[in-house]
Coordinates of C-alpha atoms in Angstrom, one line a residue:
Chain A
X1 CA 41.1 102.4 -123.0
X2 CA 40.8 101.2 -126.5
X3 CA 39.6 104.6 -127.8
X4 CA 43.2 105.9 -127.3
X5 CA 45.0 103.8 -129.8
X6 CA 47.7 101.6 -129.8
X7 CA 51.1 100.8 -131.8
X8 CA 51.1 97.4 -132.8
X9 CA 54.1 95.2 -133.6
X10 CA 53.7 91.8 -135.1
X11 CA 55.7 88.9 -134.9
X12 CA 54.9 85.6 -136.4
X13 CA 50.9 85.3 -135.9
X14 CA 51.2 87.3 -132.8
X15 CA 50.2 91.2 -132.4
X16 CA 51.7 92.8 -129.4
X17 CA 50.2 96.3 -128.8
X18 CA 52.0 99.3 -126.9
X19 CA 49.2 102.0 -125.5
X20 CA 49.7 105.5 -126.5
X21 CA 49.8 107.9 -123.7
X22 CA 51.1 105.8 -121.1
X23 CA 54.7 105.7 -119.6
X24 CA 56.8 102.8 -119.7
X25 CA 59.7 101.3 -117.8
X26 CA 62.4 98.8 -119.1
X27 CA 61.0 96.1 -116.9
X28 CA 57.6 96.3 -119.2
X29 CA 55.6 97.9 -116.6
X30 CA 53.3 100.9 -117.5
X31 CA 52.7 103.8 -115.7
X32 CA 49.9 106.6 -115.9
X33 CA 50.0 109.5 -113.7
X34 CA 47.3 111.3 -112.4
X35 CA 48.0 114.4 -110.0
X36 CA 50.1 112.7 -107.4
X37 CA 48.7 109.1 -108.0
X38 CA 50.3 106.5 -110.5
X39 CA 48.4 103.6 -111.8
X40 CA 50.9 100.8 -112.6
X41 CA 50.5 97.9 -114.9
X42 CA 52.3 95.3 -117.0
X43 CA 52.5 95.8 -120.8
X44 CA 51.0 93.5 -123.7
X45 CA 54.6 91.7 -124.1
X46 CA 54.8 90.6 -120.5
X47 CA 51.5 89.5 -119.9
X48 CA 51.7 87.4 -123.3
X49 CA 55.3 86.1 -122.5
X50 CA 54.3 85.2 -119.0
X51 CA 51.0 83.0 -120.1
X52 CA 47.5 82.6 -118.6
X53 CA 47.4 84.5 -115.1
X54 CA 46.0 82.3 -112.6
X55 CA 46.4 84.4 -109.6
X56 CA 47.5 87.9 -109.0
X57 CA 49.0 89.2 -105.9
X58 CA 49.5 93.0 -105.9
X59 CA 51.1 94.6 -103.0
X60 CA 48.3 95.3 -100.6
X61 CA 47.3 99.2 -99.7
X62 CA 49.6 100.7 -97.1
X63 CA 52.8 99.1 -98.7
X64 CA 55.6 101.5 -98.8
X65 CA 57.2 100.6 -102.4
X66 CA 60.9 101.7 -103.2
X67 CA 61.8 102.1 -106.7
X68 CA 62.5 98.5 -108.1
X69 CA 60.7 96.9 -104.7
X70 CA 58.2 94.5 -105.0
X71 CA 55.0 95.6 -106.6
X72 CA 53.5 92.4 -106.3
X73 CA 53.3 89.0 -108.0
X74 CA 51.4 87.2 -110.7
X75 CA 51.3 83.5 -110.7
X76 CA 50.8 81.6 -114.3
X77 CA 51.1 77.9 -115.3
X78 CA 54.6 78.6 -116.2
X79 CA 56.0 81.1 -113.5
X80 CA 55.8 83.2 -110.8
X81 CA 56.5 86.7 -111.9
X82 CA 57.7 89.1 -109.1
X83 CA 57.1 92.6 -110.9
X84 CA 59.6 95.6 -109.8
X85 CA 57.9 98.9 -109.3
X86 CA 58.7 101.6 -111.7
X87 CA 57.6 104.3 -108.9
X88 CA 58.2 104.9 -105.6
X89 CA 55.6 105.7 -102.8
X90 CA 52.6 104.3 -100.8
X91 CA 50.2 101.9 -102.3
X92 CA 46.8 103.3 -102.0
X93 CA 44.9 100.8 -103.9
X94 CA 45.2 97.1 -105.1
X95 CA 43.0 96.1 -108.1
X96 CA 40.2 94.3 -106.4
X97 CA 39.0 93.0 -109.5
X98 CA 41.8 90.6 -109.9
X99 CA 40.6 88.7 -106.9
X100 CA 37.7 87.2 -108.8
X101 CA 39.2 87.7 -112.5
X102 CA 43.1 87.6 -112.7
X103 CA 42.7 87.0 -116.5
X104 CA 41.9 90.7 -116.9
X105 CA 45.8 91.1 -116.7
X106 CA 45.9 89.1 -119.9
X107 CA 42.6 90.4 -121.4
X108 CA 43.1 94.1 -120.9
X109 CA 46.8 94.4 -119.7
X110 CA 46.1 98.4 -120.1
X111 CA 43.0 98.8 -118.7
X112 CA 41.0 96.7 -116.4
X113 CA 44.2 94.7 -115.6
X114 CA 46.0 97.4 -113.8
X115 CA 47.7 96.2 -110.6
X116 CA 48.1 99.2 -107.9
X117 CA 47.7 102.8 -107.6
X118 CA 50.6 104.6 -105.8
X119 CA 50.8 107.9 -104.4
X120 CA 54.0 109.1 -105.6
X121 CA 57.2 110.1 -103.9
X122 CA 59.6 109.2 -106.5
X123 CA 59.8 107.7 -109.9
X124 CA 62.2 106.1 -112.4
X125 CA 63.1 107.8 -115.7
X126 CA 60.1 106.6 -117.5
X127 CA 59.5 106.8 -121.3
X128 CA 56.8 107.6 -123.3
X129 CA 55.1 105.0 -125.7
X130 CA 57.0 106.5 -128.7
X131 CA 60.4 106.5 -126.9
X132 CA 59.6 102.7 -125.6
X133 CA 58.5 101.6 -129.0
X134 CA 62.0 100.6 -130.6
X135 CA 62.8 98.6 -127.2
X136 CA 59.7 97.0 -127.3
X137 CA 60.2 96.0 -130.7
X138 CA 63.7 94.9 -129.8
X139 CA 62.4 92.7 -127.0
X140 CA 59.6 91.0 -128.8
X141 CA 62.3 90.2 -131.6
X142 CA 64.6 88.8 -129.0
X143 CA 62.3 86.8 -127.1
X144 CA 60.5 85.6 -130.3
X145 CA 63.7 84.2 -131.5
X146 CA 64.5 82.3 -128.5
X147 CA 60.9 80.8 -128.5
X148 CA 61.4 79.4 -131.9
X149 CA 64.8 78.2 -130.9
Chain B
X1 CA 18.6 57.3 -56.4
X2 CA 21.2 54.6 -56.3
X3 CA 24.9 55.5 -56.5
X4 CA 27.8 53.6 -58.6
X5 CA 31.4 54.5 -57.7
X6 CA 34.0 55.3 -60.9
X7 CA 37.6 56.3 -60.7
X8 CA 36.6 58.8 -63.4
X9 CA 33.4 59.9 -65.2
X10 CA 33.1 61.5 -68.7
X11 CA 30.2 63.7 -69.6
X12 CA 29.8 63.9 -73.2
X13 CA 30.4 60.8 -75.8
X14 CA 31.8 63.1 -78.6
X15 CA 35.5 62.7 -80.1
X16 CA 36.7 64.6 -77.0
X17 CA 34.9 62.5 -74.6
X18 CA 35.0 59.2 -76.0
X19 CA 38.7 59.4 -76.4
X20 CA 38.9 60.7 -72.8
X21 CA 37.1 57.5 -71.8
X22 CA 39.3 55.0 -73.6
X23 CA 42.4 56.6 -72.8
X24 CA 41.5 56.5 -69.1
X25 CA 40.6 52.8 -69.2
X26 CA 43.6 52.0 -71.0
X27 CA 45.5 53.6 -67.7
X28 CA 43.5 51.0 -65.9
X29 CA 40.5 53.1 -64.2
X30 CA 37.1 52.4 -63.8
X31 CA 35.1 54.7 -66.2
X32 CA 31.7 55.8 -67.0
X33 CA 30.9 57.7 -70.1
X34 CA 27.5 59.7 -69.9
X35 CA 25.9 60.6 -73.5
X36 CA 22.5 62.2 -73.7
X37 CA 22.0 61.9 -77.4
X38 CA 25.0 60.3 -79.9
X39 CA 27.9 58.3 -79.1
X40 CA 30.4 60.2 -81.3
X41 CA 29.0 63.4 -80.8
X42 CA 28.0 65.8 -83.6
X43 CA 31.2 65.2 -85.4
X44 CA 30.5 61.5 -86.1
X45 CA 26.6 61.7 -86.4
X46 CA 25.8 65.2 -88.0
X47 CA 29.3 66.7 -88.4
X48 CA 32.8 65.7 -89.7
X49 CA 31.9 62.4 -90.8
X50 CA 28.8 62.4 -92.8
X51 CA 29.8 66.1 -94.6
X52 CA 32.8 64.2 -95.6
X53 CA 31.1 61.1 -97.2
X54 CA 28.9 63.5 -99.0
X55 CA 31.7 65.5 -100.2
X56 CA 33.5 62.3 -101.3
X57 CA 30.5 61.3 -103.3
X58 CA 29.7 64.9 -104.9
X59 CA 33.5 65.1 -105.7
X60 CA 33.5 61.9 -107.5
X61 CA 30.3 63.1 -109.5
X62 CA 31.5 66.6 -110.6
X63 CA 35.2 65.1 -111.7
X64 CA 33.1 62.5 -113.9
X65 CA 31.1 65.1 -115.2
X66 CA 34.1 67.7 -115.6
X67 CA 36.7 65.7 -116.6
X68 CA 35.4 62.3 -117.2
X69 CA 35.8 62.8 -121.1
X70 CA 39.2 63.9 -121.0
X71 CA 40.2 60.9 -118.7
X72 CA 38.7 58.7 -121.5
X73 CA 35.8 57.6 -119.4
X74 CA 32.4 57.7 -121.2
X75 CA 29.2 56.9 -119.7
X76 CA 25.6 58.2 -120.2
X77 CA 22.7 59.0 -117.6
X78 CA 25.0 60.2 -115.0
X79 CA 23.0 61.8 -112.3
X80 CA 22.8 62.4 -108.4
X81 CA 20.5 60.1 -106.8
X82 CA 20.2 62.2 -103.4
X83 CA 18.3 59.5 -101.8
X84 CA 21.0 56.8 -102.4
X85 CA 23.7 59.2 -101.4
X86 CA 22.1 60.0 -97.9
X87 CA 21.9 56.3 -97.6
X88 CA 25.3 55.8 -98.1
X89 CA 26.2 58.7 -95.6
X90 CA 24.0 57.3 -93.2
X91 CA 25.7 53.8 -93.5
X92 CA 28.8 55.4 -92.8
X93 CA 27.8 57.2 -89.8
X94 CA 26.2 54.1 -88.4
X95 CA 29.1 52.0 -89.3
X96 CA 31.5 54.6 -87.5
X97 CA 29.5 55.1 -84.7
X98 CA 29.6 51.2 -84.2
X99 CA 33.2 51.3 -84.0
X100 CA 33.2 53.7 -81.4
X101 CA 30.6 51.7 -79.4
X102 CA 32.7 48.5 -79.7
X103 CA 35.8 50.2 -78.8
X104 CA 34.0 51.6 -75.6
X105 CA 32.8 48.2 -75.0
X106 CA 36.3 46.5 -75.4
X107 CA 37.8 49.2 -73.0
X108 CA 35.0 48.1 -70.4
X109 CA 33.9 51.8 -70.4
X110 CA 30.2 51.9 -68.7
X111 CA 28.1 53.9 -71.0
X112 CA 25.0 55.6 -69.4
X113 CA 22.7 57.0 -71.8
X114 CA 21.0 60.5 -70.3
X115 CA 21.8 64.0 -69.7
X116 CA 24.7 64.6 -67.4
X117 CA 24.6 67.1 -64.7
X118 CA 27.2 67.8 -61.5
X119 CA 24.9 68.4 -58.6
X120 CA 28.0 68.6 -56.2
X121 CA 32.0 67.7 -56.5
X122 CA 32.5 63.8 -56.9
X123 CA 28.8 63.2 -57.9
X124 CA 27.2 63.1 -61.4
X125 CA 23.6 62.8 -61.7
X126 CA 22.1 60.9 -65.0
X127 CA 18.6 61.8 -66.2
X128 CA 17.7 58.9 -68.1
X129 CA 15.1 59.0 -70.8
X130 CA 11.4 58.5 -69.1
X131 CA 12.3 60.5 -66.2
X132 CA 14.3 58.2 -63.9
X133 CA 17.8 59.7 -62.5
X134 CA 20.8 57.9 -61.5
X135 CA 23.7 59.1 -59.4
X136 CA 27.4 58.1 -60.2
X137 CA 30.1 59.0 -58.2
X138 CA 33.8 59.8 -59.0
X139 CA 36.5 62.0 -57.7
X140 CA 37.4 62.9 -61.3
X141 CA 35.0 64.6 -63.8
X142 CA 35.7 65.5 -67.3
X143 CA 33.1 67.9 -69.0
X144 CA 32.9 67.4 -72.9
X145 CA 29.7 68.4 -73.7
X146 CA 30.5 70.1 -76.7
X147 CA 28.8 72.6 -78.8
X148 CA 25.3 73.8 -80.7
X149 CA 25.0 75.6 -83.8
X150 CA 24.7 79.4 -83.1
X151 CA 21.5 80.8 -84.7
X152 CA 20.7 83.8 -86.9
X153 CA 19.2 86.6 -85.2
X154 CA 17.3 88.0 -88.2
X155 CA 13.6 88.2 -89.2
X156 CA 12.7 85.2 -90.9
X157 CA 15.3 82.7 -89.6
X158 CA 12.6 80.4 -88.8
X159 CA 10.7 80.0 -91.8
X160 CA 10.5 76.8 -93.5
X161 CA 13.5 76.3 -95.8
X162 CA 16.0 77.8 -93.4
X163 CA 17.8 75.2 -92.3
X164 CA 21.3 74.6 -90.1
X165 CA 24.0 72.0 -90.9
X166 CA 22.2 69.0 -89.5
X167 CA 19.4 70.0 -91.8
X168 CA 21.7 70.2 -94.8
X169 CA 22.7 66.8 -94.1
X170 CA 19.0 65.4 -94.7
X171 CA 17.8 67.0 -97.9
X172 CA 15.7 64.7 -99.7
X173 CA 16.8 66.1 -103.4
X174 CA 19.5 68.4 -104.4
X175 CA 18.2 72.1 -104.4
X176 CA 18.3 74.0 -107.5
X177 CA 19.6 76.8 -105.4
X178 CA 20.7 77.5 -102.2
X179 CA 21.9 80.5 -100.0
X180 CA 24.7 79.8 -97.3
X181 CA 24.8 82.3 -94.5
X182 CA 28.0 82.3 -93.3
X183 CA 31.7 81.9 -95.0
X184 CA 33.4 80.1 -92.3
X185 CA 34.5 76.2 -92.2
X186 CA 31.0 74.9 -92.5
X187 CA 29.6 77.5 -94.7
X188 CA 32.1 77.2 -97.3
X189 CA 32.1 73.1 -97.1
X190 CA 28.4 73.2 -97.7
X191 CA 28.6 75.7 -100.5
X192 CA 31.1 73.5 -102.2
X193 CA 29.2 70.1 -101.6
X194 CA 26.2 71.8 -103.2
X195 CA 28.1 73.4 -106.0
X196 CA 29.7 70.3 -106.8
X197 CA 26.3 68.4 -106.9
X198 CA 25.0 71.2 -109.4
X199 CA 22.9 73.6 -107.1
X200 CA 23.4 77.5 -107.8
X201 CA 24.9 78.5 -104.7
X202 CA 25.4 81.9 -103.1
X203 CA 27.5 82.7 -100.0
X204 CA 26.9 85.6 -97.8
X205 CA 29.9 86.3 -95.3
X206 CA 29.6 89.3 -93.0
X207 CA 33.5 89.9 -92.7
X208 CA 35.6 91.0 -95.7
X209 CA 37.2 87.4 -96.5
X210 CA 36.0 84.1 -96.4
X211 CA 37.4 82.0 -93.3
X212 CA 38.0 84.9 -91.1
X213 CA 39.0 82.9 -88.1
X214 CA 41.1 80.3 -90.2
X215 CA 43.6 81.5 -92.6
X216 CA 45.4 84.5 -93.8
X217 CA 44.0 87.0 -96.3
X218 CA 46.3 85.4 -99.2
X219 CA 44.6 81.9 -98.9
X220 CA 41.3 83.7 -98.4
X221 CA 41.8 85.2 -101.8
X222 CA 42.9 82.3 -103.6
X223 CA 39.8 80.5 -102.0
X224 CA 37.4 83.2 -103.4
X225 CA 38.8 83.0 -106.5
X226 CA 38.6 79.3 -107.2
X227 CA 35.1 79.1 -105.5
X228 CA 34.2 82.0 -107.8
X229 CA 35.7 80.3 -111.0
X230 CA 33.5 77.0 -110.0
X231 CA 30.4 79.3 -110.1
X232 CA 30.1 80.1 -106.6
X233 CA 28.8 83.8 -105.7
X234 CA 30.5 84.6 -102.9
X235 CA 29.7 88.1 -101.4
X236 CA 31.7 89.4 -98.6
X237 CA 31.1 92.3 -96.2
X238 CA 27.3 91.0 -96.6
X239 CA 25.4 91.2 -93.3
X240 CA 22.4 89.2 -93.4
X241 CA 19.1 91.6 -92.6
X242 CA 16.3 89.6 -93.1
X243 CA 14.8 86.4 -94.8
X244 CA 11.7 86.5 -96.8
X245 CA 9.1 84.0 -98.4
X246 CA 8.6 85.0 -102.0
X247 CA 6.7 82.8 -104.3
X248 CA 8.1 79.5 -103.3
X249 CA 11.7 81.0 -102.9
X250 CA 13.5 82.3 -100.3
X251 CA 14.9 85.7 -100.3
X252 CA 17.7 86.8 -98.2
X253 CA 18.4 90.7 -97.9
X254 CA 21.9 91.6 -97.1
X255 CA 23.9 94.7 -96.6
X256 CA 22.4 98.1 -98.0
X257 CA 20.4 96.5 -100.9
X258 CA 21.8 93.1 -101.5
X259 CA 19.3 90.2 -102.4
X260 CA 20.1 86.4 -103.1
X261 CA 17.6 84.0 -103.5
X262 CA 17.4 80.0 -103.3
X263 CA 15.3 77.1 -102.5
X264 CA 16.5 77.0 -99.3
X265 CA 18.9 79.0 -96.8
X266 CA 21.6 77.2 -94.5
X267 CA 22.7 79.1 -91.5
X268 CA 26.1 78.4 -90.8
X269 CA 27.1 81.2 -88.5
X270 CA 29.5 79.3 -86.0
X271 CA 29.0 77.2 -82.9
X272 CA 28.5 78.1 -79.5
X273 CA 30.0 76.0 -76.5
X274 CA 27.1 73.9 -74.7
X275 CA 27.4 73.8 -71.1
X276 CA 24.1 74.8 -70.0
X277 CA 22.3 72.5 -67.3
X278 CA 25.5 71.1 -66.1
X279 CA 25.4 73.1 -62.9
X280 CA 28.9 74.1 -63.2
X281 CA 28.5 77.9 -62.0
X282 CA 27.1 76.5 -59.0
X283 CA 30.2 74.8 -58.0
X284 CA 32.2 77.3 -58.7
X285 CA 33.4 76.6 -61.9
X286 CA 34.2 79.7 -64.3
X287 CA 32.0 79.8 -67.5
X288 CA 32.3 82.7 -70.1
X289 CA 29.4 83.2 -72.5
X290 CA 28.9 79.1 -72.2
X291 CA 32.5 78.6 -72.7
X292 CA 34.1 76.5 -69.7
X293 CA 37.4 78.0 -68.6
X294 CA 40.3 75.5 -68.0
X295 CA 44.2 75.9 -67.1
X296 CA 47.0 74.4 -69.5
X297 CA 46.3 71.0 -67.9
X298 CA 42.5 71.3 -69.0
X299 CA 41.4 71.4 -65.5
X300 CA 38.6 73.8 -64.3
X301 CA 39.1 76.1 -61.2
X302 CA 37.5 73.6 -59.4
X303 CA 40.1 70.7 -58.5
X304 CA 39.1 67.2 -60.0
X305 CA 36.7 68.8 -62.9
X306 CA 38.2 68.9 -66.0
X307 CA 36.9 70.3 -69.3
X308 CA 38.0 69.5 -73.3
X309 CA 36.8 70.3 -76.6
X310 CA 34.3 72.8 -78.1
X311 CA 32.8 73.3 -74.5
X312 CA 35.9 75.1 -73.4
X313 CA 35.6 77.1 -76.6
X314 CA 37.6 77.9 -79.8
X315 CA 39.3 76.2 -81.6
X316 CA 36.1 73.8 -81.7
X317 CA 37.8 71.1 -83.8
X318 CA 37.2 67.4 -83.2
X319 CA 40.9 66.5 -83.3
X320 CA 41.9 69.3 -80.8
X321 CA 39.1 67.7 -78.6
X322 CA 40.6 64.2 -79.1
X323 CA 44.2 65.3 -78.1
X324 CA 42.9 67.2 -75.2
X325 CA 40.6 64.1 -74.3
X326 CA 43.7 62.0 -73.9
X327 CA 45.9 64.6 -72.0
X328 CA 43.0 65.4 -69.7
X329 CA 42.6 61.6 -68.9
X330 CA 46.3 61.3 -68.3
X331 CA 46.1 64.5 -65.9
X332 CA 43.4 63.4 -64.3
X333 CA 44.7 60.2 -63.2
X334 CA 48.4 60.6 -63.1
X335 CA 48.3 64.2 -61.8
X336 CA 48.8 67.3 -63.8
X337 CA 51.6 66.7 -66.0
X338 CA 50.8 67.3 -69.6
X339 CA 50.4 70.8 -71.0
X340 CA 47.8 71.4 -73.8
X341 CA 49.5 73.5 -76.6
X342 CA 47.4 74.5 -79.3
X343 CA 49.9 76.2 -81.3
X344 CA 50.3 72.9 -83.4
X345 CA 46.7 71.9 -83.9
X346 CA 46.1 72.2 -87.4
X347 CA 42.5 73.6 -88.9
X348 CA 41.2 72.1 -92.0
X349 CA 38.3 72.9 -94.6
X350 CA 37.3 70.1 -96.7
X351 CA 35.9 72.5 -99.5
X352 CA 37.0 71.9 -103.3
X353 CA 39.8 73.2 -103.3
X354 CA 40.5 72.1 -99.6
X355 CA 42.2 74.4 -97.2
X356 CA 44.3 73.5 -94.4
X357 CA 46.5 75.7 -92.0
X358 CA 48.6 74.9 -88.8
X359 CA 50.7 77.5 -86.7
X360 CA 51.2 81.1 -87.6
X361 CA 50.6 82.7 -90.9
X362 CA 53.2 85.0 -92.3
X363 CA 51.3 88.2 -91.3
X364 CA 50.8 86.8 -87.6
X365 CA 54.2 85.6 -87.2
X366 CA 55.6 89.1 -88.2
X367 CA 53.0 90.8 -85.7
X368 CA 54.7 88.6 -83.0
X369 CA 57.7 89.9 -83.6
X370 CA 59.5 87.1 -85.8
X371 CA 61.5 87.8 -88.8
X372 CA 60.1 85.5 -91.4
X373 CA 61.3 83.9 -94.0
X374 CA 58.6 82.0 -96.3
X375 CA 58.7 79.3 -98.8
X376 CA 56.0 78.9 -101.3
X377 CA 55.2 76.5 -104.1
X378 CA 52.0 76.6 -106.5
X379 CA 50.0 73.3 -107.0
X380 CA 50.2 74.2 -110.8
X381 CA 54.0 72.9 -110.6
X382 CA 53.0 69.6 -108.9
X383 CA 52.7 66.7 -111.4
X384 CA 50.2 64.4 -109.4
X385 CA 47.9 67.8 -109.2
X386 CA 48.0 68.3 -112.9
X387 CA 47.1 64.5 -113.4
X388 CA 44.2 64.7 -110.9
X389 CA 43.1 67.9 -112.8
X390 CA 43.0 69.9 -109.6
X391 CA 46.2 71.9 -110.4
X392 CA 45.1 74.8 -108.5
X393 CA 46.6 76.2 -105.0
X394 CA 49.5 76.9 -103.2
X395 CA 51.5 76.0 -100.2
X396 CA 53.5 78.3 -98.0
X397 CA 55.8 77.5 -95.3
X398 CA 56.7 80.3 -92.8
X399 CA 60.0 79.8 -91.1
X400 CA 61.9 81.9 -88.6
X401 CA 64.3 83.7 -90.9
X402 CA 67.7 83.1 -88.8
X403 CA 67.1 79.5 -87.9
X404 CA 64.4 78.2 -90.5
X405 CA 62.4 76.8 -87.9
X406 CA 58.8 75.9 -89.3
X407 CA 56.6 78.3 -87.6
X408 CA 53.2 77.8 -89.7
X409 CA 51.9 76.2 -93.0
X410 CA 49.2 77.3 -94.9
X411 CA 47.8 75.3 -97.8
X412 CA 45.0 75.6 -100.4
X413 CA 44.5 73.1 -103.2
X414 CA 44.1 69.2 -103.6
X415 CA 45.1 67.0 -100.5
X416 CA 45.5 69.9 -98.1
X417 CA 43.7 68.3 -95.3
X418 CA 46.2 65.4 -95.1
X419 CA 49.3 67.2 -96.2
X420 CA 48.8 69.8 -93.4
X421 CA 49.9 66.5 -91.1
X422 CA 53.6 67.0 -92.1
X423 CA 53.5 70.8 -91.2
X424 CA 51.6 70.3 -87.8
X425 CA 54.5 67.5 -87.1
X426 CA 57.1 70.4 -88.2
X427 CA 55.5 72.9 -86.0
X428 CA 54.8 70.6 -83.1
X429 CA 58.8 69.3 -83.2
X430 CA 60.4 72.3 -84.1
X431 CA 61.5 71.2 -87.1
X432 CA 63.3 73.3 -89.8
X433 CA 62.7 74.1 -93.7
X434 CA 66.0 72.0 -94.2
X435 CA 64.8 69.1 -92.3
X436 CA 61.9 68.9 -94.8
X437 CA 63.9 69.7 -97.8
X438 CA 66.2 66.8 -96.9
X439 CA 63.9 64.1 -96.7
X440 CA 62.9 62.4 -99.7
X441 CA 59.2 63.0 -100.6
X442 CA 57.5 60.5 -102.6
X443 CA 57.0 60.9 -106.5
X444 CA 54.9 61.6 -107.8
X445 CA 52.7 62.7 -104.7
X446 CA 50.9 66.0 -103.7
X447 CA 53.5 65.8 -100.9
X448 CA 56.2 67.2 -103.1
X449 CA 54.6 70.4 -102.8
X450 CA 55.6 70.6 -99.4
X451 CA 59.1 69.7 -100.1
X452 CA 59.2 72.3 -103.0
X453 CA 58.1 74.8 -100.6
X454 CA 60.8 74.0 -98.1
X455 CA 63.5 74.0 -100.9
X456 CA 62.0 77.5 -101.9
X457 CA 62.3 78.6 -98.1
X458 CA 65.9 77.6 -98.4
X459 CA 66.6 79.5 -101.8
X460 CA 64.9 78.1 -104.6
X461 CA 62.4 75.4 -105.5
X462 CA 63.3 73.1 -108.0
X463 CA 60.1 72.6 -109.9
X464 CA 59.2 76.2 -110.3
X465 CA 60.6 79.3 -111.5
X466 CA 60.2 82.6 -109.8
X467 CA 61.4 85.5 -112.2
X468 CA 61.8 88.8 -110.8
X469 CA 62.4 91.1 -113.7
X470 CA 62.3 90.9 -117.5
X471 CA 64.8 93.5 -118.0

């Protein structure tokens, strides 16, 4: 997905990337819509803020997701992060690659680190990258200040 | 043939049989134990005990190699001496078999060395080595003849270098590479063993997940990840087609066009009940695919004939057989009063990381109609697990939502095989998550993870944060 380009937000020594061409939720998930199937993952801020992923447990195929329902969880050394779904519908595929390489969520959050594919029945008001960018910057600024104390 | 009278005769001296014999003797019975090959059975001689001895040594080696520097341990020339390791294993086996023999002697159990059969009710014939036979009489007989390794029905399964679990305990040197056919308990344990000792290991499992008969998909996925991270090549959905010899290595073909190679191939595709030659069918005892059918009192359809352990079919666990042995002895001598309940029998896998389960998984509990509340805790948040550099894994306490009663426990991680005892006690006694949560657990130990999972079931654990949203 690197060819499509990113917006970059620098804070301290970190560069956070926001992929162009995807849709975003306030919860720092991203959505890519292809016909009636949505691919969902977490954005670069959320993966970095959560730490190295030790285990990922995306909702298994067949799960009926409500908007805001549990899309799955990722376990890092710091925290177990339960991810609210930005879309409603049935999970049609969970990313099997995460079984052996959960670190893909850290390494390639907008690509190989996707979590689930959902057959859409409903979705939140999602933002394009340009609309989300100021919120993305704001979150990074706030969380960054917290980290520095 | 001469006939000697006993109150009870046990056929088979494995963990089920010798425990039944000792228990019967404690109750004042005159007891005979007939054993064809090994006092202690497969478990002590070529199963549980020797594999755990080797896994202990292999674990120390791998820990020293992988974390020694970090622990401030400096050494040079650390290497595996396979011969010495096998001798240590054999010493352990002999010591523990000797201990069982002493217990039997102290209990005044008459041990008959030979193959037992039951030509008629009340009579056991012992075929001694050398061709002589001897008749023993007793009104009550307990069959505890165990199981044998299942074979792999594919071409090449009889090639030299294709071994079963007994063969895998006798290797003169550590193989450079090994293909393990079967991702069940035995396969995963041996895969761990040889991985810890430095072999290149491939696991081929027919089913879509590891440990298909043991744990739920969540644990199986964590195990897959942990083994993969240790460098084991795990192939699931991989049905083996044939084994061929190619230029001093063995090649295993699986699935559509999969191929794995190794210096040797370990076949670990399960075990079959061993009841052949006992003469049970002729007596009217129901036998299904080798497995002897018993009721909840462990008695067969023929009064006075009981059966316990592997010969009755799954779960095929030594500790289940030991419990059944005690109950069968008591029922045989005191009337059928004690029922065997398998719901609280734990299962344990001594892989690295370990896996242990008891009772119901969350998915199974839901299938049975329970409303489930589950408490979870990751080993990465347990201080002891961090200290020993094995901070990977998870514990899940599956509880009935309304009452909090513990229905099952599933653990993957360090110490799982010991920690499961608390879960088994909870399931067996109907304890609740709150009972566990109110009990102080020693700090800093792995057992705190059980406490934390119980706290999570009741709302939230103290030492791990679960964050739902970053909004």
